[in-house]
């Protein structure tokens, strides 16, 4: 599996405090079946120790340690705050992108109600040539109450990352779990990621998210941790998603049910 969202780098944000914690996180990811893990430290004003110019070197260093214990590969990226993105230089945005290719970027969905100009802020990033992967929109109360606002973004080319924890461990009937499962079922989410912060944080591992997603879209669940994230890391168009043998149930977003 490929995991496009983690806070594996230590001493920077709300990830591990030290190298030992990073190595424990990496070992847990590999034991869960992850072969490639994106390091996505918060690029956000309240985490001033994160420097986008240091991410690649930190990944090189961590990979040297990780290789001593297994085969996991860690690649540089960032979890980009929308306001940070507005003031970042083109070079800083490139350094924040997956594998620093300048093609795909992970944008953090705010936790509170969305401002009316949220979409405009996203498109200020896309017009600079980036494909946006929106991190965990299922947790946002505005999207939970108005999912069509999210489907509009998807129709305009924004990709959606749902978090394993939301699908696997959210309380039955919780709004984030319901929205995440609807998004998977209706082909409106493209990636499942762990957003893991430590080996001991009790978040659901990626495999648990895939297993939960597989209850509504088994073939797509696998695609969301393999073919789709591979294309994002490569900066290439997403391959066609698999056709499900199951008939989708009616969901919140049924108007938008479609193949991709
Ligand atoms: Fe995160």
Tab-separated table of C-alpha atoms and ligand atoms in Angstrom:
chain	number	residue	atom	x	y	z
A	1	UNK	CA	0.000	0.000	0.000
A	2	UNK	CA	0.952	3.633	-0.489
A	3	UNK	CA	0.109	6.016	2.347
A	4	UNK	CA	0.027	9.671	1.243
A	5	UNK	CA	-0.458	11.335	4.626
A	6	UNK	CA	1.686	10.960	7.743
A	7	UNK	CA	3.531	12.970	10.351
A	8	UNK	CA	6.510	10.640	10.469
A	9	UNK	CA	9.212	13.316	10.712
A	10	UNK	CA	10.125	13.969	14.326
A	11	UNK	CA	10.494	17.105	16.405
A	12	UNK	CA	8.616	19.330	13.988
A	13	UNK	CA	4.871	19.345	14.418
A	14	UNK	CA	2.463	17.076	16.287
A	15	UNK	CA	4.245	13.959	15.051
A	16	UNK	CA	6.840	11.946	17.019
A	17	UNK	CA	9.085	13.821	19.421
A	18	UNK	CA	12.262	12.020	18.422
A	19	UNK	CA	13.892	9.647	15.945
A	20	UNK	CA	12.896	6.650	18.016
A	21	UNK	CA	9.255	7.644	17.609
A	22	UNK	CA	9.686	8.089	13.856
A	23	UNK	CA	11.222	4.644	13.538
A	24	UNK	CA	8.421	3.085	15.583
A	25	UNK	CA	5.854	4.782	13.345
A	26	UNK	CA	7.677	3.586	10.234
A	27	UNK	CA	7.885	0.026	11.565
A	28	UNK	CA	4.172	0.021	12.384
A	29	UNK	CA	3.314	1.294	8.904
A	30	UNK	CA	5.454	-1.342	7.239
A	31	UNK	CA	3.975	-4.071	9.432
A	32	UNK	CA	0.550	-2.874	8.305
A	33	UNK	CA	1.523	-3.393	4.666
A	34	UNK	CA	2.680	0.089	3.662
A	35	UNK	CA	5.612	0.208	1.231
A	36	UNK	CA	5.715	3.941	0.492
A	37	UNK	CA	4.909	6.562	3.126
A	38	UNK	CA	4.651	10.270	2.376
A	39	UNK	CA	6.009	12.553	5.080
A	40	UNK	CA	3.519	15.405	5.253
A	41	UNK	CA	4.461	17.732	8.125
A	42	UNK	CA	2.088	20.604	8.811
A	43	UNK	CA	2.978	23.696	6.816
A	44	UNK	CA	1.023	26.022	9.040
A	45	UNK	CA	1.757	29.152	11.047
A	46	UNK	CA	1.298	27.380	14.394
A	47	UNK	CA	4.072	24.888	13.575
A	48	UNK	CA	6.964	27.278	12.964
A	49	UNK	CA	9.619	24.551	13.299
A	50	UNK	CA	8.523	22.989	10.034
A	51	UNK	CA	10.633	24.305	7.173
A	52	UNK	CA	9.603	23.236	3.708
A	53	UNK	CA	13.209	23.680	2.602
A	54	UNK	CA	14.387	20.999	5.055
A	55	UNK	CA	11.810	18.295	4.353
A	56	UNK	CA	13.730	16.455	1.639
A	57	UNK	CA	16.968	16.325	3.649
A	58	UNK	CA	15.069	15.106	6.699
A	59	UNK	CA	13.504	12.341	4.607
A	60	UNK	CA	16.922	11.288	3.263
A	61	UNK	CA	18.223	11.070	6.816
A	62	UNK	CA	15.208	9.169	8.098
A	63	UNK	CA	15.317	6.774	5.139
A	64	UNK	CA	18.883	5.871	6.088
A	65	UNK	CA	17.677	4.793	9.527
A	66	UNK	CA	14.493	3.163	8.214
A	67	UNK	CA	16.414	1.041	5.712
A	68	UNK	CA	18.250	-0.551	8.619
A	69	UNK	CA	14.974	-2.027	9.837
A	70	UNK	CA	13.012	-2.739	6.639
A	71	UNK	CA	12.019	-1.762	3.118
A	72	UNK	CA	9.706	1.176	3.733
A	73	UNK	CA	10.401	4.227	1.569
A	74	UNK	CA	9.604	7.705	2.874
A	75	UNK	CA	9.014	10.483	0.355
A	76	UNK	CA	8.826	14.223	1.006
A	77	UNK	CA	5.631	16.277	0.807
A	78	UNK	CA	3.648	18.469	3.193
A	79	UNK	CA	0.192	19.022	4.645
A	80	UNK	CA	-0.375	22.507	3.387
A	81	UNK	CA	-2.543	25.005	5.214
A	82	UNK	CA	-4.576	27.093	2.779
A	83	UNK	CA	-3.402	30.375	4.257
A	84	UNK	CA	0.228	29.232	4.192
A	85	UNK	CA	-0.245	28.397	0.531
A	86	UNK	CA	-1.468	31.910	-0.250
A	87	UNK	CA	1.753	33.510	0.898
A	88	UNK	CA	4.150	30.756	-0.229
A	89	UNK	CA	6.462	31.356	-3.162
A	90	UNK	CA	6.183	29.129	-6.244
A	91	UNK	CA	9.375	27.371	-5.105
A	92	UNK	CA	7.990	26.776	-1.605
A	93	UNK	CA	4.810	25.293	-3.083
A	94	UNK	CA	6.899	23.009	-5.267
A	95	UNK	CA	8.897	21.876	-2.232
A	96	UNK	CA	5.616	21.167	-0.421
A	97	UNK	CA	4.297	18.994	-3.255
A	98	UNK	CA	4.520	15.210	-3.449
A	99	UNK	CA	8.079	14.150	-4.127
A	100	UNK	CA	8.651	17.841	-4.739
A	101	UNK	CA	7.615	17.357	-8.355
A	102	UNK	CA	5.490	20.486	-8.475
A	103	UNK	CA	2.455	18.531	-9.645
A	104	UNK	CA	0.351	17.340	-6.697
A	105	UNK	CA	-0.169	18.973	-3.335
A	106	UNK	CA	-1.980	17.930	-0.144
A	107	UNK	CA	-4.164	20.736	1.203
A	108	UNK	CA	-5.497	20.536	4.734
A	109	UNK	CA	-9.233	20.936	5.179
A	110	UNK	CA	-9.875	23.375	8.052
A	111	UNK	CA	-11.540	21.901	11.141
A	112	UNK	CA	-14.117	24.636	11.680
A	113	UNK	CA	-16.853	25.932	9.389
A	114	UNK	CA	-15.558	26.801	5.945
A	115	UNK	CA	-15.231	30.410	4.886
A	116	UNK	CA	-17.230	31.454	1.850
A	117	UNK	CA	-14.001	31.936	-0.103
A	118	UNK	CA	-12.643	28.450	0.662
A	119	UNK	CA	-13.032	27.295	-2.936
A	120	UNK	CA	-11.419	30.466	-4.227
A	121	UNK	CA	-8.385	29.839	-2.016
A	122	UNK	CA	-8.084	26.324	-3.419
A	123	UNK	CA	-8.271	27.502	-6.990
A	124	UNK	CA	-5.550	30.058	-6.334
A	125	UNK	CA	-3.351	26.995	-5.845
A	126	UNK	CA	-4.650	25.024	-8.813
A	127	UNK	CA	-4.117	27.920	-11.219
A	128	UNK	CA	-0.439	27.675	-10.350
A	129	UNK	CA	-0.439	24.240	-11.966
A	130	UNK	CA	-1.078	21.961	-9.006
A	131	UNK	CA	-3.549	19.132	-8.715
A	132	UNK	CA	-4.980	19.342	-5.223
A	133	UNK	CA	-5.561	16.405	-2.906
A	134	UNK	CA	-7.890	17.609	-0.150
A	135	UNK	CA	-7.063	16.036	3.214
A	136	UNK	CA	-9.905	14.589	5.300
A	137	UNK	CA	-12.847	16.788	4.181
A	138	UNK	CA	-15.191	14.259	5.791
A	139	UNK	CA	-14.325	15.700	9.201
A	140	UNK	CA	-15.458	19.206	8.321
A	141	UNK	CA	-18.910	20.301	9.598
A	142	UNK	CA	-19.628	22.423	6.518
A	143	UNK	CA	-19.046	19.501	4.150
A	144	UNK	CA	-21.000	17.193	6.469
A	145	UNK	CA	-24.008	19.508	6.250
A	146	UNK	CA	-23.562	20.427	2.597
A	147	UNK	CA	-21.771	17.565	0.806
A	148	UNK	CA	-22.644	19.006	-2.580
A	149	UNK	CA	-20.145	21.750	-1.899
A	150	UNK	CA	-17.522	19.016	-1.875
A	151	UNK	CA	-18.859	17.257	-4.952
A	152	UNK	CA	-18.588	20.555	-6.822
A	153	UNK	CA	-14.902	20.672	-5.984
A	154	UNK	CA	-14.447	17.083	-7.178
A	155	UNK	CA	-16.203	17.930	-10.424
A	156	UNK	CA	-13.631	20.673	-10.896
A	157	UNK	CA	-10.740	18.270	-10.522
A	158	UNK	CA	-9.998	18.327	-6.809
A	159	UNK	CA	-9.062	14.905	-5.436
A	160	UNK	CA	-10.266	13.732	-2.028
A	161	UNK	CA	-8.330	11.915	0.693
A	162	UNK	CA	-10.367	10.287	3.435
A	163	UNK	CA	-8.691	9.157	6.635
A	164	UNK	CA	-8.658	5.505	7.689
A	165	UNK	CA	-9.694	6.499	11.189
A	166	UNK	CA	-12.862	8.213	9.906
A	167	UNK	CA	-14.033	5.104	8.097
A	168	UNK	CA	-12.812	2.368	10.375
A	169	UNK	CA	-13.282	3.720	13.844
A	170	UNK	CA	-15.659	6.634	13.661
A	171	UNK	CA	-18.667	5.984	15.832
A	172	UNK	CA	-21.355	4.162	13.935
A	173	UNK	CA	-23.632	6.883	12.616
A	174	UNK	CA	-21.067	9.635	13.165
A	175	UNK	CA	-21.227	12.340	10.543
A	176	UNK	CA	-17.603	11.992	9.467
A	177	UNK	CA	-17.914	8.234	9.069
A	178	UNK	CA	-21.152	8.541	7.139
A	179	UNK	CA	-19.734	11.133	4.767
A	180	UNK	CA	-16.482	9.202	4.282
A	181	UNK	CA	-18.345	6.019	3.394
A	182	UNK	CA	-20.691	7.894	1.043
A	183	UNK	CA	-17.703	9.433	-0.707
A	184	UNK	CA	-16.054	6.040	-1.168
A	185	UNK	CA	-19.269	4.345	-2.231
A	186	UNK	CA	-20.066	6.997	-4.824
A	187	UNK	CA	-16.606	7.257	-6.289
A	188	UNK	CA	-15.964	10.753	-4.956
A	189	UNK	CA	-12.961	9.905	-2.786
A	190	UNK	CA	-9.692	8.960	-4.426
A	191	UNK	CA	-7.266	8.111	-1.632
A	192	UNK	CA	-7.372	6.515	1.807
A	193	UNK	CA	-4.492	7.596	4.042
A	194	UNK	CA	-3.623	7.082	7.681
A	195	UNK	CA	-2.709	10.635	8.782
A	196	UNK	CA	-0.721	8.781	11.404
A	197	UNK	CA	1.073	10.811	14.065
A	198	UNK	CA	2.729	8.080	16.125
A	199	UNK	CA	2.922	4.337	16.562
A	200	UNK	CA	0.889	4.608	19.743
A	201	UNK	CA	-1.814	7.141	18.889
A	202	UNK	CA	-4.576	4.513	18.628
A	203	UNK	CA	-5.542	5.750	15.202
A	204	UNK	CA	-6.860	3.085	12.872
A	205	UNK	CA	-4.078	1.723	10.652
A	206	UNK	CA	-4.398	2.116	6.907
A	207	UNK	CA	-5.387	-1.514	6.439
A	208	UNK	CA	-8.354	-1.042	8.783
A	209	UNK	CA	-9.536	1.882	6.659
A	210	UNK	CA	-9.244	-0.213	3.514
A	211	UNK	CA	-11.169	-3.062	5.132
A	212	UNK	CA	-13.949	-0.696	6.196
A	213	UNK	CA	-14.073	0.976	2.767
A	214	UNK	CA	-14.209	-2.468	1.166
A	215	UNK	CA	-17.598	-3.043	2.763
A	216	UNK	CA	-19.074	-0.486	0.348
A	217	UNK	CA	-16.612	-0.571	-2.585
A	218	UNK	CA	-14.122	-3.450	-2.350
A	219	UNK	CA	-12.277	-2.920	-5.629
A	220	UNK	CA	-12.098	0.833	-5.237
A	221	UNK	CA	-10.839	0.490	-1.669
A	222	UNK	CA	-7.720	-1.256	-2.971
A	223	UNK	CA	-7.323	1.216	-5.840
A	224	UNK	CA	-7.359	4.068	-3.317
A	225	UNK	CA	-4.166	2.799	-1.648
A	226	UNK	CA	-2.360	1.555	-4.761
A	227	UNK	CA	-3.020	2.798	-8.302
A	228	UNK	CA	-4.482	6.183	-7.357
A	229	UNK	CA	-1.762	7.280	-4.910
A	230	UNK	CA	0.931	5.890	-7.240
A	231	UNK	CA	-0.344	8.193	-9.989
A	232	UNK	CA	-0.351	11.122	-7.582
A	233	UNK	CA	3.254	10.449	-6.576
A	234	UNK	CA	4.178	10.210	-10.255
A	235	UNK	CA	2.238	13.343	-11.188
A	236	UNK	CA	0.232	11.414	-13.748
A	237	UNK	CA	-3.500	11.176	-14.500
A	238	UNK	CA	-5.377	8.816	-12.239
A	239	UNK	CA	-5.944	5.434	-13.860
A	240	UNK	CA	-9.546	4.379	-14.382
A	241	UNK	CA	-11.028	3.098	-11.130
A	242	UNK	CA	-12.166	-0.505	-11.038
A	243	UNK	CA	-15.764	-1.397	-11.703
A	244	UNK	CA	-17.481	-2.657	-8.591
A	245	UNK	CA	-19.365	-5.910	-8.553
A	246	UNK	CA	-21.625	-4.500	-5.832
A	247	UNK	CA	-24.505	-2.179	-6.554
A	248	UNK	CA	-24.035	1.098	-4.638
A	249	UNK	CA	-26.673	1.893	-2.081
A	250	UNK	CA	-28.436	5.210	-2.114
A	251	UNK	CA	-26.319	7.790	-0.399
A	252	UNK	CA	-26.202	11.470	0.347
A	253	UNK	CA	-24.421	12.095	-2.905
A	254	UNK	CA	-26.340	9.795	-5.208
A	255	UNK	CA	-26.799	12.555	-7.772
A	256	UNK	CA	-23.097	12.298	-8.426
A	257	UNK	CA	-22.749	8.564	-8.597
A	258	UNK	CA	-20.359	7.797	-11.390
A	259	UNK	CA	-17.273	5.855	-12.305
A	260	UNK	CA	-14.561	8.167	-11.063
B	1	LIG	FE1	-2.283	15.402	8.954
